[in-house]
């Protein structure tokens, strides 16, 4: 009997939008978005605009993005500022087999399909995979 991994055909993820950010190159972005409260914009594609309904009820959002310029062959990385080498799953490195980024941002404004946010560590042109509201009662202890 094949293992679940062997029989699973994989996943297909379709971006829902794209980032407009002052960070143009991988070295430009901070290690964590909350370390540099810079404003960015997220443009949601027209077919997903209806999904924004009710989002203004929240002041913080989780942004899931695809770090498309990260290395996918890294399993061990150095920890900047902390020293030592660790497996990628014990770090927050964007270099990993599936470079999915997760950042908690401040929602500043929604204007049509454009979200203005603060604290996003994604590069200009980064695909957005999903948005979820931050619920303090559920998402923190």
JSON list of C-alpha atoms in Angstrom, two decimals:
[
{"chain": "A", "resi": 1, "resn": "UNK", "atom": "CA", "xyz": [0.00, 0.00, 0.00]},
{"chain": "A", "resi": 2, "resn": "UNK", "atom": "CA", "xyz": [1.50, 3.40, -0.97]},
{"chain": "A", "resi": 3, "resn": "UNK", "atom": "CA", "xyz": [2.05, 6.00, 1.74]},
{"chain": "A", "resi": 4, "resn": "UNK", "atom": "CA", "xyz": [-0.28, 9.03, 1.76]},
{"chain": "A", "resi": 5, "resn": "UNK", "atom": "CA", "xyz": [2.58, 11.14, 0.39]},
{"chain": "A", "resi": 6, "resn": "UNK", "atom": "CA", "xyz": [3.20, 8.79, -2.53]},
{"chain": "A", "resi": 7, "resn": "UNK", "atom": "CA", "xyz": [-0.47, 8.72, -3.51]},
{"chain": "A", "resi": 8, "resn": "UNK", "atom": "CA", "xyz": [-1.09, 12.45, -3.07]},
{"chain": "A", "resi": 9, "resn": "UNK", "atom": "CA", "xyz": [-0.77, 14.32, -6.36]},
{"chain": "A", "resi": 10, "resn": "UNK", "atom": "CA", "xyz": [0.32, 17.55, -4.68]},
{"chain": "A", "resi": 11, "resn": "UNK", "atom": "CA", "xyz": [-1.38, 20.88, -4.24]},
{"chain": "A", "resi": 12, "resn": "UNK", "atom": "CA", "xyz": [-2.28, 23.74, -6.49]},
{"chain": "A", "resi": 13, "resn": "UNK", "atom": "CA", "xyz": [-2.50, 27.20, -4.97]},
{"chain": "A", "resi": 14, "resn": "UNK", "atom": "CA", "xyz": [-3.77, 30.20, -6.90]},
{"chain": "A", "resi": 15, "resn": "UNK", "atom": "CA", "xyz": [-2.74, 33.68, -5.72]},
{"chain": "A", "resi": 16, "resn": "UNK", "atom": "CA", "xyz": [-5.54, 36.05, -4.73]},
{"chain": "A", "resi": 17, "resn": "UNK", "atom": "CA", "xyz": [-3.49, 39.21, -5.13]},
{"chain": "A", "resi": 18, "resn": "UNK", "atom": "CA", "xyz": [-0.09, 40.83, -5.30]},
{"chain": "A", "resi": 19, "resn": "UNK", "atom": "CA", "xyz": [2.08, 43.03, -3.05]},
{"chain": "A", "resi": 20, "resn": "UNK", "atom": "CA", "xyz": [3.23, 46.54, -3.85]},
{"chain": "A", "resi": 21, "resn": "UNK", "atom": "CA", "xyz": [6.13, 47.15, -1.48]},
{"chain": "A", "resi": 22, "resn": "UNK", "atom": "CA", "xyz": [9.19, 49.39, -1.13]},
{"chain": "A", "resi": 23, "resn": "UNK", "atom": "CA", "xyz": [11.28, 46.20, -0.78]},
{"chain": "A", "resi": 24, "resn": "UNK", "atom": "CA", "xyz": [12.61, 45.34, -4.24]},
{"chain": "A", "resi": 25, "resn": "UNK", "atom": "CA", "xyz": [15.39, 42.81, -3.53]},
{"chain": "A", "resi": 26, "resn": "UNK", "atom": "CA", "xyz": [15.61, 40.00, -0.94]},
{"chain": "A", "resi": 27, "resn": "UNK", "atom": "CA", "xyz": [18.18, 41.90, 1.14]},
{"chain": "A", "resi": 28, "resn": "UNK", "atom": "CA", "xyz": [15.88, 44.95, 1.36]},
{"chain": "A", "resi": 29, "resn": "UNK", "atom": "CA", "xyz": [13.17, 43.38, 3.53]},
{"chain": "A", "resi": 30, "resn": "UNK", "atom": "CA", "xyz": [13.52, 43.09, 7.31]},
{"chain": "A", "resi": 31, "resn": "UNK", "atom": "CA", "xyz": [13.85, 39.63, 8.86]},
{"chain": "A", "resi": 32, "resn": "UNK", "atom": "CA", "xyz": [10.39, 40.12, 10.36]},
{"chain": "A", "resi": 33, "resn": "UNK", "atom": "CA", "xyz": [7.77, 42.59, 9.18]},
{"chain": "A", "resi": 34, "resn": "UNK", "atom": "CA", "xyz": [6.99, 43.87, 12.68]},
{"chain": "A", "resi": 35, "resn": "UNK", "atom": "CA", "xyz": [10.63, 45.01, 13.03]},
{"chain": "A", "resi": 36, "resn": "UNK", "atom": "CA", "xyz": [10.13, 47.69, 10.35]},
{"chain": "A", "resi": 37, "resn": "UNK", "atom": "CA", "xyz": [6.65, 49.26, 10.37]},
{"chain": "A", "resi": 38, "resn": "UNK", "atom": "CA", "xyz": [6.72, 50.20, 6.68]},
{"chain": "A", "resi": 39, "resn": "UNK", "atom": "CA", "xyz": [3.50, 50.59, 4.70]},
{"chain": "A", "resi": 40, "resn": "UNK", "atom": "CA", "xyz": [2.71, 48.36, 1.73]},
{"chain": "A", "resi": 41, "resn": "UNK", "atom": "CA", "xyz": [-0.28, 47.76, -0.49]},
{"chain": "A", "resi": 42, "resn": "UNK", "atom": "CA", "xyz": [-1.96, 44.51, -1.36]},
{"chain": "A", "resi": 43, "resn": "UNK", "atom": "CA", "xyz": [-3.98, 44.48, -4.56]},
{"chain": "A", "resi": 44, "resn": "UNK", "atom": "CA", "xyz": [-6.65, 41.79, -4.53]},
{"chain": "A", "resi": 45, "resn": "UNK", "atom": "CA", "xyz": [-7.53, 40.40, -7.95]},
{"chain": "A", "resi": 46, "resn": "UNK", "atom": "CA", "xyz": [-11.05, 41.36, -9.14]},
{"chain": "A", "resi": 47, "resn": "UNK", "atom": "CA", "xyz": [-12.46, 37.83, -8.87]},
{"chain": "A", "resi": 48, "resn": "UNK", "atom": "CA", "xyz": [-11.67, 37.80, -5.12]},
{"chain": "A", "resi": 49, "resn": "UNK", "atom": "CA", "xyz": [-12.94, 41.28, -4.20]},
{"chain": "A", "resi": 50, "resn": "UNK", "atom": "CA", "xyz": [-16.12, 39.85, -2.63]},
{"chain": "A", "resi": 51, "resn": "UNK", "atom": "CA", "xyz": [-13.95, 38.07, -0.06]},
{"chain": "A", "resi": 52, "resn": "UNK", "atom": "CA", "xyz": [-12.98, 41.43, 1.46]},
{"chain": "A", "resi": 53, "resn": "UNK", "atom": "CA", "xyz": [-16.47, 42.02, 2.85]},
{"chain": "A", "resi": 54, "resn": "UNK", "atom": "CA", "xyz": [-16.32, 42.42, 6.65]},
{"chain": "A", "resi": 55, "resn": "UNK", "atom": "CA", "xyz": [-12.53, 42.73, 6.78]},
{"chain": "A", "resi": 56, "resn": "UNK", "atom": "CA", "xyz": [-12.73, 46.34, 8.04]},
{"chain": "A", "resi": 57, "resn": "UNK", "atom": "CA", "xyz": [-14.04, 44.92, 11.33]},
{"chain": "A", "resi": 58, "resn": "UNK", "atom": "CA", "xyz": [-10.43, 43.95, 12.11]},
{"chain": "A", "resi": 59, "resn": "UNK", "atom": "CA", "xyz": [-7.35, 46.08, 12.71]},
{"chain": "A", "resi": 60, "resn": "UNK", "atom": "CA", "xyz": [-4.83, 43.23, 12.32]},
{"chain": "A", "resi": 61, "resn": "UNK", "atom": "CA", "xyz": [-4.60, 40.55, 9.64]},
{"chain": "A", "resi": 62, "resn": "UNK", "atom": "CA", "xyz": [-2.56, 37.45, 8.93]},
{"chain": "A", "resi": 63, "resn": "UNK", "atom": "CA", "xyz": [-1.15, 37.65, 5.41]},
{"chain": "A", "resi": 64, "resn": "UNK", "atom": "CA", "xyz": [-0.08, 34.41, 3.73]},
{"chain": "A", "resi": 65, "resn": "UNK", "atom": "CA", "xyz": [2.22, 34.89, 0.78]},
{"chain": "A", "resi": 66, "resn": "UNK", "atom": "CA", "xyz": [4.48, 32.87, -1.50]},
{"chain": "A", "resi": 67, "resn": "UNK", "atom": "CA", "xyz": [8.12, 33.90, -1.16]},
{"chain": "A", "resi": 68, "resn": "UNK", "atom": "CA", "xyz": [8.71, 33.29, -4.85]},
{"chain": "A", "resi": 69, "resn": "UNK", "atom": "CA", "xyz": [12.32, 34.48, -4.78]},
{"chain": "A", "resi": 70, "resn": "UNK", "atom": "CA", "xyz": [13.40, 32.26, -1.89]},
{"chain": "A", "resi": 71, "resn": "UNK", "atom": "CA", "xyz": [15.54, 29.16, -2.16]},
{"chain": "A", "resi": 72, "resn": "UNK", "atom": "CA", "xyz": [13.58, 25.92, -1.98]},
{"chain": "A", "resi": 73, "resn": "UNK", "atom": "CA", "xyz": [16.55, 23.59, -1.62]},
{"chain": "A", "resi": 74, "resn": "UNK", "atom": "CA", "xyz": [17.54, 24.74, 1.88]},
{"chain": "A", "resi": 75, "resn": "UNK", "atom": "CA", "xyz": [16.89, 22.41, 4.80]},
{"chain": "A", "resi": 76, "resn": "UNK", "atom": "CA", "xyz": [19.40, 23.96, 7.22]},
{"chain": "A", "resi": 77, "resn": "UNK", "atom": "CA", "xyz": [19.97, 27.69, 7.59]},
{"chain": "A", "resi": 78, "resn": "UNK", "atom": "CA", "xyz": [21.97, 30.09, 9.72]},
{"chain": "A", "resi": 79, "resn": "UNK", "atom": "CA", "xyz": [20.00, 32.16, 12.19]},
{"chain": "A", "resi": 80, "resn": "UNK", "atom": "CA", "xyz": [20.91, 35.83, 11.67]},
{"chain": "A", "resi": 81, "resn": "UNK", "atom": "CA", "xyz": [21.72, 37.56, 14.93]},
{"chain": "A", "resi": 82, "resn": "UNK", "atom": "CA", "xyz": [21.24, 34.38, 16.95]},
{"chain": "A", "resi": 83, "resn": "UNK", "atom": "CA", "xyz": [24.05, 32.21, 15.65]},
{"chain": "A", "resi": 84, "resn": "UNK", "atom": "CA", "xyz": [24.07, 28.54, 14.86]},
{"chain": "A", "resi": 85, "resn": "UNK", "atom": "CA", "xyz": [22.56, 26.45, 12.12]},
{"chain": "A", "resi": 86, "resn": "UNK", "atom": "CA", "xyz": [19.10, 24.93, 12.43]},
{"chain": "A", "resi": 87, "resn": "UNK", "atom": "CA", "xyz": [16.65, 23.02, 10.32]},
{"chain": "A", "resi": 88, "resn": "UNK", "atom": "CA", "xyz": [14.33, 25.37, 8.42]},
{"chain": "A", "resi": 89, "resn": "UNK", "atom": "CA", "xyz": [11.31, 24.13, 10.35]},
{"chain": "A", "resi": 90, "resn": "UNK", "atom": "CA", "xyz": [12.90, 25.47, 13.54]},
{"chain": "A", "resi": 91, "resn": "UNK", "atom": "CA", "xyz": [13.32, 28.93, 11.99]},
{"chain": "A", "resi": 92, "resn": "UNK", "atom": "CA", "xyz": [11.31, 31.67, 10.34]},
{"chain": "A", "resi": 93, "resn": "UNK", "atom": "CA", "xyz": [13.55, 31.71, 7.27]},
{"chain": "A", "resi": 94, "resn": "UNK", "atom": "CA", "xyz": [11.84, 32.36, 3.91]},
{"chain": "A", "resi": 95, "resn": "UNK", "atom": "CA", "xyz": [14.19, 29.74, 2.40]},
{"chain": "A", "resi": 96, "resn": "UNK", "atom": "CA", "xyz": [12.32, 26.44, 2.77]},
{"chain": "A", "resi": 97, "resn": "UNK", "atom": "CA", "xyz": [10.79, 23.64, 0.65]},
{"chain": "A", "resi": 98, "resn": "UNK", "atom": "CA", "xyz": [7.42, 25.42, 0.46]},
{"chain": "A", "resi": 99, "resn": "UNK", "atom": "CA", "xyz": [8.21, 29.13, 0.90]},
{"chain": "A", "resi": 100, "resn": "UNK", "atom": "CA", "xyz": [4.93, 30.18, 2.47]},
{"chain": "A", "resi": 101, "resn": "UNK", "atom": "CA", "xyz": [5.19, 33.43, 4.37]},
{"chain": "A", "resi": 102, "resn": "UNK", "atom": "CA", "xyz": [2.98, 34.36, 7.31]},
{"chain": "A", "resi": 103, "resn": "UNK", "atom": "CA", "xyz": [3.01, 37.92, 8.61]},
{"chain": "A", "resi": 104, "resn": "UNK", "atom": "CA", "xyz": [0.79, 39.71, 11.11]},
{"chain": "A", "resi": 105, "resn": "UNK", "atom": "CA", "xyz": [0.09, 43.21, 9.75]},
{"chain": "A", "resi": 106, "resn": "UNK", "atom": "CA", "xyz": [-1.85, 46.28, 10.79]},
{"chain": "A", "resi": 107, "resn": "UNK", "atom": "CA", "xyz": [-4.77, 46.99, 8.46]},
{"chain": "A", "resi": 108, "resn": "UNK", "atom": "CA", "xyz": [-4.78, 50.73, 7.80]},
{"chain": "A", "resi": 109, "resn": "UNK", "atom": "CA", "xyz": [-7.34, 51.10, 5.01]},
{"chain": "A", "resi": 110, "resn": "UNK", "atom": "CA", "xyz": [-9.30, 49.29, 2.32]},
{"chain": "A", "resi": 111, "resn": "UNK", "atom": "CA", "xyz": [-10.06, 51.21, -0.85]},
{"chain": "A", "resi": 112, "resn": "UNK", "atom": "CA", "xyz": [-11.87, 48.97, -3.32]},
{"chain": "A", "resi": 113, "resn": "UNK", "atom": "CA", "xyz": [-9.52, 46.04, -3.97]},
{"chain": "A", "resi": 114, "resn": "UNK", "atom": "CA", "xyz": [-6.49, 47.74, -2.38]},
{"chain": "A", "resi": 115, "resn": "UNK", "atom": "CA", "xyz": [-5.48, 47.04, 1.23]},
{"chain": "A", "resi": 116, "resn": "UNK", "atom": "CA", "xyz": [-3.03, 49.43, 2.83]},
{"chain": "A", "resi": 117, "resn": "UNK", "atom": "CA", "xyz": [-1.10, 47.60, 5.55]},
{"chain": "A", "resi": 118, "resn": "UNK", "atom": "CA", "xyz": [1.85, 48.16, 7.87]},
{"chain": "A", "resi": 119, "resn": "UNK", "atom": "CA", "xyz": [4.48, 45.58, 8.83]},
{"chain": "A", "resi": 120, "resn": "UNK", "atom": "CA", "xyz": [4.50, 43.33, 5.76]},
{"chain": "A", "resi": 121, "resn": "UNK", "atom": "CA", "xyz": [7.94, 41.85, 5.02]},
{"chain": "A", "resi": 122, "resn": "UNK", "atom": "CA", "xyz": [7.16, 40.78, 1.44]},
{"chain": "A", "resi": 123, "resn": "UNK", "atom": "CA", "xyz": [9.00, 41.96, -1.65]},
{"chain": "A", "resi": 124, "resn": "UNK", "atom": "CA", "xyz": [7.35, 44.02, -4.36]},
{"chain": "A", "resi": 125, "resn": "UNK", "atom": "CA", "xyz": [5.44, 41.65, -6.65]},
{"chain": "A", "resi": 126, "resn": "UNK", "atom": "CA", "xyz": [5.10, 38.85, -4.09]},
{"chain": "A", "resi": 127, "resn": "UNK", "atom": "CA", "xyz": [1.97, 36.72, -4.67]},
{"chain": "A", "resi": 128, "resn": "UNK", "atom": "CA", "xyz": [-0.64, 36.75, -1.88]},
{"chain": "A", "resi": 129, "resn": "UNK", "atom": "CA", "xyz": [-2.14, 33.34, -1.09]},
{"chain": "A", "resi": 130, "resn": "UNK", "atom": "CA", "xyz": [-4.65, 34.16, 1.64]},
{"chain": "A", "resi": 131, "resn": "UNK", "atom": "CA", "xyz": [-5.78, 36.67, 4.26]},
{"chain": "A", "resi": 132, "resn": "UNK", "atom": "CA", "xyz": [-7.22, 35.82, 7.65]},
{"chain": "A", "resi": 133, "resn": "UNK", "atom": "CA", "xyz": [-8.35, 38.16, 10.42]},
{"chain": "A", "resi": 134, "resn": "UNK", "atom": "CA", "xyz": [-6.35, 38.21, 13.63]},
{"chain": "A", "resi": 135, "resn": "UNK", "atom": "CA", "xyz": [-8.60, 37.21, 16.53]},
{"chain": "A", "resi": 136, "resn": "UNK", "atom": "CA", "xyz": [-6.82, 38.01, 19.83]},
{"chain": "A", "resi": 137, "resn": "UNK", "atom": "CA", "xyz": [-8.95, 35.56, 21.82]},
{"chain": "A", "resi": 138, "resn": "UNK", "atom": "CA", "xyz": [-8.07, 32.72, 19.44]},
{"chain": "A", "resi": 139, "resn": "UNK", "atom": "CA", "xyz": [-4.63, 33.65, 18.13]},
{"chain": "A", "resi": 140, "resn": "UNK", "atom": "CA", "xyz": [-2.78, 34.56, 21.33]},
{"chain": "A", "resi": 141, "resn": "UNK", "atom": "CA", "xyz": [-2.57, 33.19, 24.83]}
]
